[in-house]
Amino acid sequence: MIDIIIGMLGSTVRLSIPLIFTALAGLFSERSGIFDIGLEGKMLASAFAAAVVAYYTGSPWLGLLGGIGISIVFSIVHGYASITARGNQIVSGVALNFVAAGLTVVLGNAWFRQGGRTPQLENTARFTGIQLPGADAARDMGFLGKFYSDVISGNNILVYLAFLTVPIVWWVVYKTRFGLRLRAVGENPGAVDTAGISVTWLRYRAVIIAGFLCGFAGTYLSIAQSASFINNMSAGKGYIALAALIFAKWKPVPVMLACLLFGFLDALSNFMQGKSMPFIGEVPVQIFQAMPYILTCVLLAGFIGTARPPKAGGVPYTKER
Amino acid sequence: MSAANTPLPGWVTFFLMPLLNLVTALLISGLVILMIGQNPLEAFGILINGALGSGMGIGFTLFYATNFIFTGLSVAMAYHAGLFNIGSEGQAYVGGLGCALVALALDNYVPWYVTMPFAVLGAALFGAAWAFIPAWLQAKRGSHIVITTIMFNFIGAALMVYLLVHVLKPAGAMSPETRGFLPGGQLPSLNWLMAMFGSRLGPAPLNVSFIIALVMCVGVWFLIWRTKFGYSVRALGLSPSAATYAGIPYARTVILTMLLSGGLAGMMALNVVMGSADRLQVEFVAGAGFVGIAVSLMGRNHPLGIVLAAILFGILYQGGAQVSFMMPQITRDMIVMIQGLVILFAGALEFLYRPALVRVFGRRQMARA
């Protein structure tokens, strides 16, 4: 029983990491007033770039850099469309998801001829698990020991970075001047403009940070969790991250908790596959899969608290003349 | 006068601008084709020829276009009321359940022309039902319709997979799909239409849904521009507060518009489920709901524009399939990417060339005035 619980908690952590990075990315973008449903595409594109760069260089760090780079390029395109060209942010996000889904497979197939897959990576080209000190000794020391050795220890560096990012984001958003302006520009860009601060530049910085964080999420998928890029490997995680962001009401610490909850649902659905419960019988996995979206809708309906999005979200800012 | 407000001749706004956007998207796609060491001109030649060069090609092109007309109308309907329906994908998917249930119930007993009206109704009702909750949440609880419809796409996908795997799959079958429909549940192909132009449809699944789609175009045009309800929809789209002040009931108009939008999306299922696959399959919508967003935007939310834009996307789909067949280096996923670029340039960056066009055409018009 303890082993099952420990196993579940371990996979919860591993499954929630891409959600945490991506949802925090969305947090920056949406707090600045730019809706981002292109999170999925950025995650996918960066997963591909990370796998390709790691394959050719043999270095996971350069892979990470490649993942971040391509994700920021996508972000800048989204920024150009939604900030400079004052286009429709939703449409731009949908478009980038399409581009990423197509481009990754086309390039992957042309370069490696494995139906869009990238070649299997050596362990040295990946982010692999890190044993924390004392993990082996702790394994025999009851539940807490097992928890330390199998849930806290043994993860790759990106897992620890994800949990480190949460307080950093909290600090940036709530304790710095940039964070204050970021929150303000998402609520009332006119006021920020009046104060002599560039709405455009502020929003560009926000979407670039979003790209930066999505790069970590994609890299995690292809060269930390697995050892190659696979077609459509983000598989809707970008949208689950979006749901988590809304569920957490655009706040960093709740974002982490929501991602852990959604990661847990994912782990649970994997675990429950083909198992039957006493009295109920087999629970369809689709219920767990739909749960994040259902919970988010219930929250949006105001039945369990309210989720109020940043007021200026989705509206391009036009300076008055 | 600032560039944003300078009037441009209609043909520039409705024809030249979308054309330039399209050309830009194709240029970038061409660069990607160059990048993987292929000849873009050859690829585009095959694309056009594959889509329009034969009766079969045209048949496939119009078959795909039928999907996009329905989803494009669905997005446009909501858009006129200022609602962004991202959920056409899910509404079409659930609509498939509606028409499949009708087909499964009737195909054994009556000919297709008796089944069809019920199937249209079933598809529209199920699609509308899937739009109802997001509509109600928007109208009564103030939840953002973009977000709730995205969520409902995924909830719908989960629901349909569950139903296909656990409920609708015939006993003993392996793949998650319903049994095949008998001829009473199949929509006949439009061979005679092609024959009229002296051409043959061959195996292309162009079917009666295409005509239903065109009828819906006229219906939507009439509804939006010729009825009182359409007027209130457009008023709401221009300014919800002014419309409410003028006595237009906000909640009722929002919900009704979304029901119509969902119904139109749901009808898309007829074309695939009863017109070509003759069974309900997993993920048969295949992104057509999202393409509808681009179709609606490129067509400037007008039924006529939507038909033209839908045919354009139909050409991309059918021609793209031909390209991947003739040039194996270029996979079918190239279409997905080209679509994405077309959506980006025709949708999100639709006014990219406006300032330049204003410099060329705007002044001329002012001088004339």
XYZ file of C-alpha atoms in Angstrom:
690
model
C 0.000 0.000 0.000
C 2.764 2.417 0.982
C 4.571 1.567 -2.230
C 1.454 2.388 -4.234
C 1.037 5.742 -2.502
C 4.713 6.588 -2.933
C 4.537 5.546 -6.572
C 1.463 7.726 -7.128
C 3.072 10.733 -5.459
C 6.201 10.244 -7.540
C 4.297 10.205 -10.806
C 2.150 13.129 -9.650
C 5.305 15.212 -9.281
C 6.733 14.088 -12.608
C 3.474 14.696 -14.490
C 2.896 18.122 -12.991
C 6.296 19.613 -13.916
C 5.465 20.598 -17.523
C 2.152 21.983 -16.257
C 3.894 24.122 -13.638
C 6.349 25.674 -16.084
C 3.669 26.260 -18.706
C 1.060 27.629 -16.334
C 3.605 30.031 -14.837
C 4.457 31.076 -18.388
C 0.798 31.759 -19.039
C 0.660 33.696 -15.780
C 3.158 36.286 -17.009
C 1.497 36.656 -20.374
C -2.062 36.853 -19.100
C -1.208 39.094 -16.146
C 0.118 41.548 -18.717
C -3.155 41.365 -20.631
C -2.141 39.001 -23.425
C -4.223 35.823 -23.647
C -2.046 32.905 -24.565
C -3.672 29.758 -25.873
C -0.511 29.096 -27.847
C 1.103 27.576 -24.751
C 0.545 24.136 -26.237
C 2.373 25.028 -29.432
C 5.299 26.588 -27.626
C 5.672 23.528 -25.450
C 5.612 21.283 -28.507
C 8.050 23.383 -30.519
C 10.506 23.595 -27.642
C 10.263 19.848 -27.018
C 11.262 19.294 -30.630
C 14.067 21.845 -30.631
C 15.480 20.516 -27.356
C 15.537 16.956 -28.665
C 17.193 17.978 -31.937
C 19.855 20.174 -30.339
C 20.571 17.603 -27.630
C 20.947 14.946 -30.309
C 23.441 16.900 -32.373
C 25.460 18.369 -29.487
C 25.087 15.618 -26.934
C 24.453 18.247 -24.278
C 21.158 18.556 -22.433
C 21.975 22.129 -21.465
C 22.369 23.176 -25.081
C 19.133 21.287 -25.728
C 17.451 23.382 -23.062
C 18.869 26.493 -24.683
C 17.467 25.404 -28.051
C 14.075 24.694 -26.507
C 13.987 28.090 -24.836
C 15.186 29.807 -28.005
C 12.469 28.460 -30.286
C 9.818 29.033 -27.656
C 10.853 32.677 -27.346
C 10.694 33.037 -31.141
C 7.095 31.791 -31.044
C 6.388 34.194 -28.180
C 7.746 37.123 -30.129
C 5.566 36.252 -33.107
C 2.581 36.085 -30.759
C 3.688 39.365 -29.215
C 4.069 41.023 -32.600
C 0.597 39.882 -33.653
C -1.135 40.820 -30.416
C 0.831 43.879 -29.264
C 2.226 45.635 -32.318
C -0.241 44.529 -34.996
C -3.156 44.612 -32.498
C -4.438 41.352 -33.939
C -6.698 38.858 -32.295
C -4.780 37.090 -29.538
C -6.916 33.971 -29.584
C -6.482 33.530 -33.323
C -2.751 34.070 -33.048
C -2.552 31.415 -30.337
C -4.581 28.922 -32.374
C -2.378 29.631 -35.398
C 0.848 29.033 -33.499
C -0.476 25.725 -32.173
C -1.152 24.623 -35.744
C 2.243 25.799 -36.969
C 4.039 23.983 -34.168
C 2.076 20.769 -34.673
C 2.835 20.731 -38.404
C 6.349 22.117 -38.477
C 7.778 19.756 -35.847
C 6.634 16.665 -37.725
C 7.610 17.979 -41.165
C 11.128 18.916 -40.054
C 11.529 15.823 -37.898
C 10.534 13.590 -40.763
C 12.766 15.369 -43.259
C 15.798 15.289 -40.986
C 15.527 11.898 -39.324
C 13.047 9.890 -41.444
C 11.451 8.200 -38.469
C 7.898 9.405 -39.035
C 8.499 12.654 -37.169
C 10.301 11.100 -34.226
C 13.785 12.211 -33.306
C 16.477 9.591 -32.649
C 16.782 8.062 -29.199
C 19.143 10.082 -26.990
C 22.029 8.737 -24.925
C 21.639 9.306 -21.209
C 24.474 11.843 -21.308
C 22.385 14.000 -23.640
C 19.432 13.980 -21.242
C 18.566 15.361 -17.846
C 18.587 12.260 -15.686
C 17.691 11.628 -12.064
C 19.808 13.060 -9.289
C 20.268 11.066 -6.088
C 20.098 13.408 -3.115
C 22.431 12.635 -0.195
C 21.199 9.893 2.095
C 18.467 8.735 -0.278
C 19.542 5.106 -0.204
C 19.794 5.008 3.567
C 16.399 6.687 3.951
C 14.598 4.111 1.834
C 14.363 1.694 4.786
C 13.097 4.298 7.264
C 9.340 4.021 6.944
C 6.983 6.232 4.984
C 8.874 9.510 5.364
C 12.127 7.842 4.414
C 10.589 6.317 1.310
C 8.977 9.658 0.514
C 12.392 11.307 0.694
C 14.199 8.687 -1.334
C 11.587 8.016 -4.028
C 9.587 11.219 -4.347
C 11.925 14.031 -3.317
C 15.176 12.440 -4.418
C 15.902 10.861 -7.771
C 14.322 13.542 -9.962
C 16.111 15.426 -12.682
C 17.298 18.987 -12.299
C 14.290 20.478 -14.139
C 11.945 19.107 -11.475
C 13.793 20.989 -8.759
C 13.979 24.061 -10.980
C 10.203 23.976 -11.455
C 9.577 24.087 -7.725
C 12.228 26.775 -7.359
C 10.552 28.840 -10.070
C 7.319 29.126 -8.086
C 8.711 31.328 -5.252
C 10.793 33.269 -7.778
C 7.706 34.040 -9.842
C 5.821 34.960 -6.680
C 8.626 37.332 -5.714
C 8.814 38.867 -9.192
C 5.064 39.360 -9.486
C 4.386 40.675 -5.989
C 7.635 42.175 -4.737
C 9.320 43.902 -7.655
C 8.569 47.081 -9.539
C 8.290 45.085 -12.739
C 5.720 42.816 -11.097
C 3.647 45.745 -9.910
C 3.622 47.239 -13.393
C 2.883 43.826 -14.903
C -0.206 43.434 -12.739
C -1.239 47.012 -13.480
C -0.899 46.710 -17.243
C -3.177 43.696 -17.260
C -5.850 45.595 -15.376
C -5.580 49.085 -16.759
C -3.014 49.706 -19.479
C -4.221 53.282 -19.858
C -3.132 54.122 -16.328
C 0.277 52.554 -16.861
C 0.664 54.522 -20.062
C -0.298 57.737 -18.295
C 2.436 57.056 -15.746
C 4.912 57.247 -18.615
C 5.676 53.534 -18.784
C 5.652 51.787 -22.148
C 2.758 49.353 -22.326
C 4.279 47.795 -25.434
C 7.690 47.065 -23.960
C 6.179 45.796 -20.707
C 3.949 43.377 -22.591
C 6.774 42.225 -24.830
C 8.861 41.426 -21.765
C 5.935 39.461 -20.317
C 5.456 37.314 -23.405
C 9.212 36.733 -23.702
C 9.280 35.477 -20.103
C 6.353 33.241 -21.028
C 8.367 31.846 -23.926
C 11.359 31.331 -21.656
C 9.320 29.265 -19.181
C 7.537 27.240 -21.891
C 10.989 26.309 -23.145
C 11.627 24.493 -19.871
C 8.325 22.643 -20.125
C 9.012 21.380 -23.634
C 12.585 20.445 -22.825
C 11.346 18.491 -19.826
C 9.000 16.463 -22.045
C 11.503 15.427 -24.680
C 14.881 15.157 -22.976
C 14.136 14.684 -19.283
C 10.938 12.624 -19.066
C 11.616 10.777 -22.330
C 14.637 10.366 -24.554
C 13.285 11.645 -27.864
C 10.650 13.846 -29.427
C 7.440 12.114 -30.481
C 4.626 13.500 -32.682
C 2.265 15.735 -30.738
C 4.047 14.897 -27.524
C 2.500 17.790 -25.596
C -0.907 16.102 -26.146
C -3.079 18.868 -24.731
C -0.872 19.604 -21.699
C -0.724 23.244 -22.755
C -4.490 23.473 -22.414
C -4.459 21.683 -19.066
C -1.858 24.214 -17.918
C -4.203 26.957 -19.110
C -7.002 25.376 -17.099
C -4.692 25.180 -14.071
C -3.800 28.845 -14.479
C -7.467 29.835 -14.477
C -8.272 27.380 -11.691
C -5.535 29.031 -9.634
C -6.949 32.481 -10.390
C -3.690 33.677 -11.994
C -1.687 33.376 -8.723
C 1.719 31.620 -8.559
C 1.420 29.414 -5.469
C -2.123 28.254 -6.240
C -0.866 27.586 -9.794
C 1.619 25.091 -8.377
C -1.075 23.453 -6.258
C -3.518 23.280 -9.171
C -0.823 21.732 -11.367
C -0.075 19.162 -8.681
C -3.791 18.393 -8.430
C -4.110 17.990 -12.200
C -0.897 15.953 -12.248
C -2.387 13.751 -9.556
C -5.553 13.228 -11.638
C -3.348 12.223 -14.546
C -1.384 9.795 -12.374
C -4.630 8.429 -10.993
C -6.063 7.839 -14.457
C -2.902 5.944 -15.457
C -3.090 3.918 -12.275
C -6.793 3.161 -12.563
C -6.580 1.979 -16.159
C -8.107 -1.493 -16.259
C -8.485 -1.720 -12.475
C -11.876 -2.051 -10.913
C -13.009 -0.354 -7.741
C -15.033 -2.127 -5.068
C -18.793 -1.415 -5.519
C -18.321 0.931 -8.486
C -16.548 -1.327 -10.922
C -14.140 0.030 -13.465
C -14.036 3.811 -13.465
C -13.616 5.165 -16.998
C -10.286 6.947 -17.346
C -12.005 9.646 -19.394
C -13.546 10.979 -16.179
C -10.101 11.750 -14.800
C -9.019 13.193 -18.118
C -11.981 15.559 -18.267
C -11.807 16.487 -14.584
C -9.385 19.454 -14.898
C -11.638 21.048 -17.510
C -14.830 20.336 -15.596
C -13.373 21.728 -12.361
C -12.235 24.846 -14.199
C -15.695 25.416 -15.685
C -17.319 24.942 -12.288
C -14.923 27.476 -10.839
C -15.550 29.913 -13.689
C -19.257 29.602 -13.077
C -18.622 30.962 -9.629
C -19.850 27.893 -7.797
C -16.597 27.450 -5.888
C -15.247 30.933 -5.413
C -14.777 33.185 -8.390
C -12.055 33.475 -10.991
C -11.726 36.996 -12.258
C -9.309 37.289 -15.166
C -7.100 40.363 -15.634
C -9.457 43.037 -16.854
C -7.535 44.138 -19.936
C -6.880 40.576 -21.086
C -7.428 39.944 -24.783
C -7.800 43.609 -25.695
C -5.043 45.241 -27.723
C -3.962 48.562 -26.283
C -4.358 51.599 -28.481
C -2.699 54.736 -27.270
C -4.990 57.703 -27.398
C -3.895 60.556 -29.600
C -6.064 61.108 -40.475
C -4.367 58.081 -38.951
C -3.706 55.016 -41.048
C -6.109 52.947 -38.970
C -9.197 54.868 -40.044
C -8.461 55.776 -43.630
C -11.130 54.194 -45.803
C -9.964 51.788 -48.464
C -11.826 50.656 -51.576
C -13.901 47.564 -50.896
C -11.970 45.321 -53.244
C -8.753 46.162 -51.406
C -10.223 45.245 -48.024
C -12.141 42.190 -49.114
C -9.911 40.853 -51.852
C -6.414 42.288 -52.040
C -5.665 42.225 -48.314
C -6.651 38.573 -47.755
C -4.778 37.690 -50.949
C -1.575 39.355 -49.761
C -1.910 37.617 -46.396
C -2.387 34.293 -48.129
C 0.612 34.859 -50.392
C 2.759 35.671 -47.365
C 1.717 32.440 -45.651
C 2.480 30.472 -48.798
C 5.865 32.191 -49.211
C 6.899 31.135 -45.713
C 5.642 27.598 -46.383
C 7.738 27.665 -49.551
C 10.792 28.591 -47.495
C 10.173 25.615 -45.207
C 9.897 23.350 -48.259
C 13.208 24.766 -49.511
C 14.701 24.125 -46.087
C 13.984 20.415 -46.349
C 15.580 20.337 -49.784
C 12.486 20.190 -51.992
C 11.245 22.402 -54.778
C 8.395 24.622 -53.541
C 7.193 25.483 -57.052
C 6.867 21.828 -57.901
C 5.000 21.265 -54.626
C 2.549 24.095 -55.268
C 2.047 22.867 -58.812
C 1.112 19.423 -57.529
C -1.075 21.020 -54.860
C -3.157 23.030 -57.317
C -3.332 20.222 -59.836
C -4.244 17.658 -57.174
C -7.024 19.845 -55.832
C -8.517 21.187 -59.051
C -7.073 19.130 -61.872
C -9.662 16.356 -61.965
C -13.269 15.662 -61.096
C -12.096 13.552 -58.203
C -9.762 16.300 -56.996
C -12.550 18.865 -57.109
C -14.849 16.401 -55.375
C -12.429 15.977 -52.474
C -11.788 19.714 -52.354
C -15.498 20.467 -52.059
C -15.929 17.634 -49.563
C -13.382 19.253 -47.253
C -14.832 22.679 -48.013
C -18.224 21.446 -46.797
C -16.757 20.834 -43.340
C -15.237 24.286 -43.270
C -18.403 26.032 -44.477
C -20.297 24.603 -41.506
C -17.640 25.415 -38.929
C -16.940 28.780 -40.549
C -20.629 29.709 -40.367
C -20.655 28.533 -36.758
C -17.781 30.814 -35.794
C -19.213 33.724 -37.814
C -22.670 33.392 -36.262
C -21.239 33.788 -32.762
C -18.796 36.452 -33.914
C -21.604 38.726 -35.080
C -22.826 38.799 -31.484
C -19.316 39.577 -30.267
C -18.864 36.036 -28.973
C -15.753 34.098 -29.810
C -16.774 30.479 -30.164
C -13.599 28.401 -29.934
C -15.780 25.372 -29.292
C -16.953 24.548 -32.828
C -14.563 21.627 -32.728
C -16.265 20.065 -29.710
C -19.754 20.998 -30.906
C -19.117 19.281 -34.240
C -17.778 16.240 -32.412
C -20.836 15.920 -30.177
C -23.042 16.733 -33.183
C -21.652 13.565 -34.708
C -23.252 11.636 -31.878
C -26.619 13.167 -32.734
C -26.576 12.202 -36.381
C -25.020 8.787 -35.703
C -27.780 7.886 -33.237
C -30.394 8.800 -35.835
C -28.611 6.828 -38.528
C -28.209 3.805 -36.276
C -31.868 3.915 -35.337
C -33.322 4.376 -38.825
C -30.921 3.023 -41.431
C -32.482 -0.435 -41.310
C -36.007 0.771 -41.945
C -36.195 3.803 -44.204
C -34.316 5.214 -47.213
C -31.713 7.951 -46.790
C -34.027 10.826 -47.679
C -36.230 9.989 -44.728
C -33.262 9.599 -42.405
C -31.620 12.817 -43.533
C -33.951 15.448 -42.020
C -33.857 13.665 -38.686
C -30.081 13.368 -38.900
C -29.759 17.086 -39.648
C -31.956 17.789 -36.660
C -30.056 15.345 -34.440
C -26.672 16.773 -35.392
C -27.848 20.347 -34.894
C -29.543 19.601 -31.570
C -26.529 17.796 -30.125
C -24.164 20.503 -31.356
C -26.417 23.172 -29.903
C -26.651 21.294 -26.611
C -22.870 21.290 -26.366
C -22.845 25.048 -26.875
C -25.613 25.636 -24.370
C -23.637 25.350 -21.136
C -20.850 27.729 -22.210
C -23.553 30.079 -23.520
C -25.480 29.930 -20.272
C -22.296 30.449 -18.267
C -21.465 33.508 -20.382
C -24.949 34.971 -20.247
C -25.795 34.330 -16.609
C -22.537 33.843 -14.712
C -20.167 36.027 -16.706
C -17.639 33.268 -17.413
C -15.492 34.014 -20.417
C -16.899 32.114 -23.407
C -13.479 31.629 -25.013
C -12.225 29.732 -21.996
C -15.357 27.695 -21.336
C -15.672 26.624 -24.970
C -12.016 25.501 -24.978
C -12.737 23.453 -21.861
C -15.839 21.999 -23.488
C -13.808 20.861 -26.491
C -11.820 18.638 -24.170
C -14.775 17.507 -22.080
C -16.557 16.620 -25.331
C -13.555 14.674 -26.592
C -13.387 12.677 -23.350
C -17.139 12.018 -23.447
C -17.059 10.830 -27.045
C -14.098 8.511 -26.486
C -15.895 7.062 -23.480
C -19.109 6.508 -25.466
C -17.316 5.015 -28.445
C -15.176 2.681 -26.381
C -17.720 1.590 -23.790
C -21.194 2.137 -25.216
C -21.424 2.417 -28.996
C -18.760 -0.052 -30.066
C -20.374 -3.283 -31.270
C -19.512 -6.300 -29.130
C -16.344 -7.988 -30.317
C -15.139 -5.081 -32.434
C -11.636 -3.782 -31.864
C -11.612 -0.170 -33.001
C -13.595 2.456 -31.083
C -16.318 3.195 -33.638
C -19.988 2.406 -34.209
C -21.106 -0.238 -36.653
C -21.176 0.837 -40.288
C -24.420 2.458 -41.418
C -26.615 0.689 -43.960
C -27.534 2.633 -47.136
C -30.510 4.095 -45.248
C -28.004 5.984 -43.113
C -25.673 7.066 -45.895
C -25.871 10.362 -47.724
C -25.612 9.851 -51.493
C -22.725 11.323 -53.433
C -23.144 14.178 -55.861
C -22.086 12.266 -58.942
C -24.863 13.847 -60.980
C -23.628 17.331 -60.107
C -20.199 16.493 -61.470
C -21.736 14.788 -64.488
C -23.475 18.044 -65.306
C -20.024 19.560 -65.822
C -18.953 16.565 -67.851
C -16.676 15.294 -65.120
C -16.586 12.266 -62.862
C -16.464 12.274 -59.103
C -14.852 8.873 -58.791
C -14.263 7.829 -55.182
C -14.468 11.401 -53.827
C -17.007 11.551 -50.991
C -18.662 14.820 -52.023
C -22.256 14.368 -50.883
C -25.602 16.010 -50.232
C -24.170 17.786 -47.146
C -22.514 20.222 -49.542
C -25.944 21.401 -50.656
C -27.162 21.564 -47.067
C -24.112 23.723 -46.310
C -24.956 26.134 -49.125
C -28.565 26.317 -47.946
C -27.285 27.141 -44.455
C -25.187 29.943 -45.936
C -28.298 31.536 -47.378
C -30.110 30.903 -44.095
C -27.405 32.568 -42.021
C -27.222 35.505 -44.410
C -30.979 35.974 -44.194
C -31.050 35.558 -40.427
C -28.261 38.019 -39.746
C -29.031 40.734 -42.273
C -32.751 40.433 -42.882
C -34.434 39.638 -39.562
C -35.084 41.467 -36.331
C -33.199 38.806 -34.416
C -30.182 39.268 -36.688
C -30.307 42.976 -36.059
C -30.231 42.455 -32.315
C -27.352 40.011 -32.721
C -25.318 42.555 -34.647
C -26.239 45.329 -32.234
C -25.028 43.174 -29.361
C -21.803 42.526 -31.223
C -21.155 46.212 -31.739
C -21.861 47.261 -28.174
C -23.394 45.002 -25.540
C -24.150 47.918 -23.224
C -25.819 50.049 -25.907
C -27.826 47.055 -27.123
C -28.993 46.244 -23.600
C -29.924 49.887 -23.068
C -31.943 49.791 -26.272
C -33.977 46.935 -24.867
C -32.285 43.945 -26.496
C -32.302 41.097 -23.970
C -28.626 40.250 -23.431
C -28.889 36.764 -21.927
C -31.522 35.526 -24.365
C -29.702 36.790 -27.447
C -26.360 35.358 -26.299
C -27.842 31.950 -25.572
C -29.865 31.799 -28.800
C -26.904 32.880 -30.913
C -24.676 30.278 -29.334
C -27.296 27.579 -29.826
C -27.422 28.450 -33.528
C -23.639 28.539 -33.670
C -23.357 25.147 -31.992
C -26.080 23.743 -34.233
C -24.230 24.829 -37.376
C -21.024 23.275 -36.051
C -22.885 20.084 -35.209
C -24.167 19.773 -38.766
C -20.591 19.472 -39.969
C -20.744 15.901 -38.679
C -23.249 14.927 -41.395
C -20.613 15.345 -44.051
C -18.074 13.004 -42.481
C -20.159 10.622 -40.378
C -22.960 9.966 -42.872
C -21.364 11.248 -46.058
C -18.022 9.483 -46.143
C -17.105 7.276 -43.178
C -20.627 5.866 -42.749
C -19.889 5.328 -39.077
C -19.013 7.430 -36.037
C -15.282 7.383 -35.404
C -12.905 8.841 -32.860
C -11.656 12.341 -33.694
C -13.445 12.560 -37.016
C -13.598 16.368 -36.754
C -9.800 16.516 -37.105
C -9.356 20.211 -36.426
C -12.106 21.451 -38.771
C -13.552 23.444 -35.878
C -10.354 25.428 -35.529
C -10.036 25.880 -39.280
C -13.520 27.405 -39.068
C -12.020 30.298 -37.127
C -9.700 31.075 -40.035
C -12.429 30.541 -42.603
C -14.740 32.922 -40.798
C -12.063 35.583 -40.425
C -10.829 35.312 -44.016
C -14.394 35.413 -45.258
C -14.975 38.565 -43.212
C -17.816 36.739 -41.416
C -20.001 36.872 -44.505
C -21.478 33.623 -45.898
C -20.185 34.310 -49.401
C -16.686 34.994 -48.132
C -16.938 31.888 -45.967
C -17.715 29.696 -48.989
C -14.688 31.090 -50.838
C -12.381 30.737 -47.832
C -13.686 27.221 -47.182
C -12.892 26.230 -50.759
C -9.413 27.675 -50.328
C -8.847 25.491 -47.272
C -10.386 22.574 -49.136
C -7.773 23.086 -51.856
C -5.027 23.074 -49.229
C -6.339 19.842 -47.729
C -6.841 17.900 -50.921
C -3.812 19.372 -52.703
C -1.676 18.790 -49.626
C -2.648 15.136 -49.556
C -1.598 14.873 -53.198
C 1.729 16.579 -52.466
C 2.557 14.140 -49.695
C 1.698 11.307 -52.053
C 3.896 12.557 -54.905
C 6.695 14.004 -52.764
C 7.111 11.651 -49.776
C 9.615 14.020 -48.180
C 6.758 16.426 -47.575
C 4.388 14.764 -45.120
C 0.717 15.539 -44.717
C 1.608 17.550 -41.642
C 2.807 20.235 -44.003
C -0.886 21.084 -44.488
C -1.285 21.609 -40.764
C 1.630 24.025 -40.813
C 0.374 25.890 -43.895
C -3.037 26.143 -42.248
C -1.406 27.574 -39.163
C 0.420 30.167 -41.240
C -2.735 31.074 -43.135
C -4.584 31.469 -39.825
C -1.723 33.584 -38.491
C -1.467 35.923 -41.465
C -5.101 36.019 -42.524
C -6.455 36.065 -38.978
C -4.154 37.472 -36.334
C -2.078 39.628 -38.666
C -4.955 40.472 -40.998
C -4.101 44.166 -41.102
C -0.375 43.624 -41.598
C -0.362 45.296 -44.998
C -3.008 47.879 -44.252
C -0.654 50.802 -43.618
C 1.161 50.097 -46.879
C -2.113 49.707 -48.782
C -3.409 52.931 -47.295
C -0.336 54.683 -48.695
C -1.100 53.319 -52.162
C -4.891 53.340 -52.344
C -6.051 55.534 -49.477
C -4.697 58.794 -50.844
C -6.066 58.143 -54.286
C -9.518 57.749 -52.844
C -9.184 60.887 -50.760
C -8.137 62.846 -53.825
C -11.195 61.570 -55.613
C -13.365 62.660 -52.705
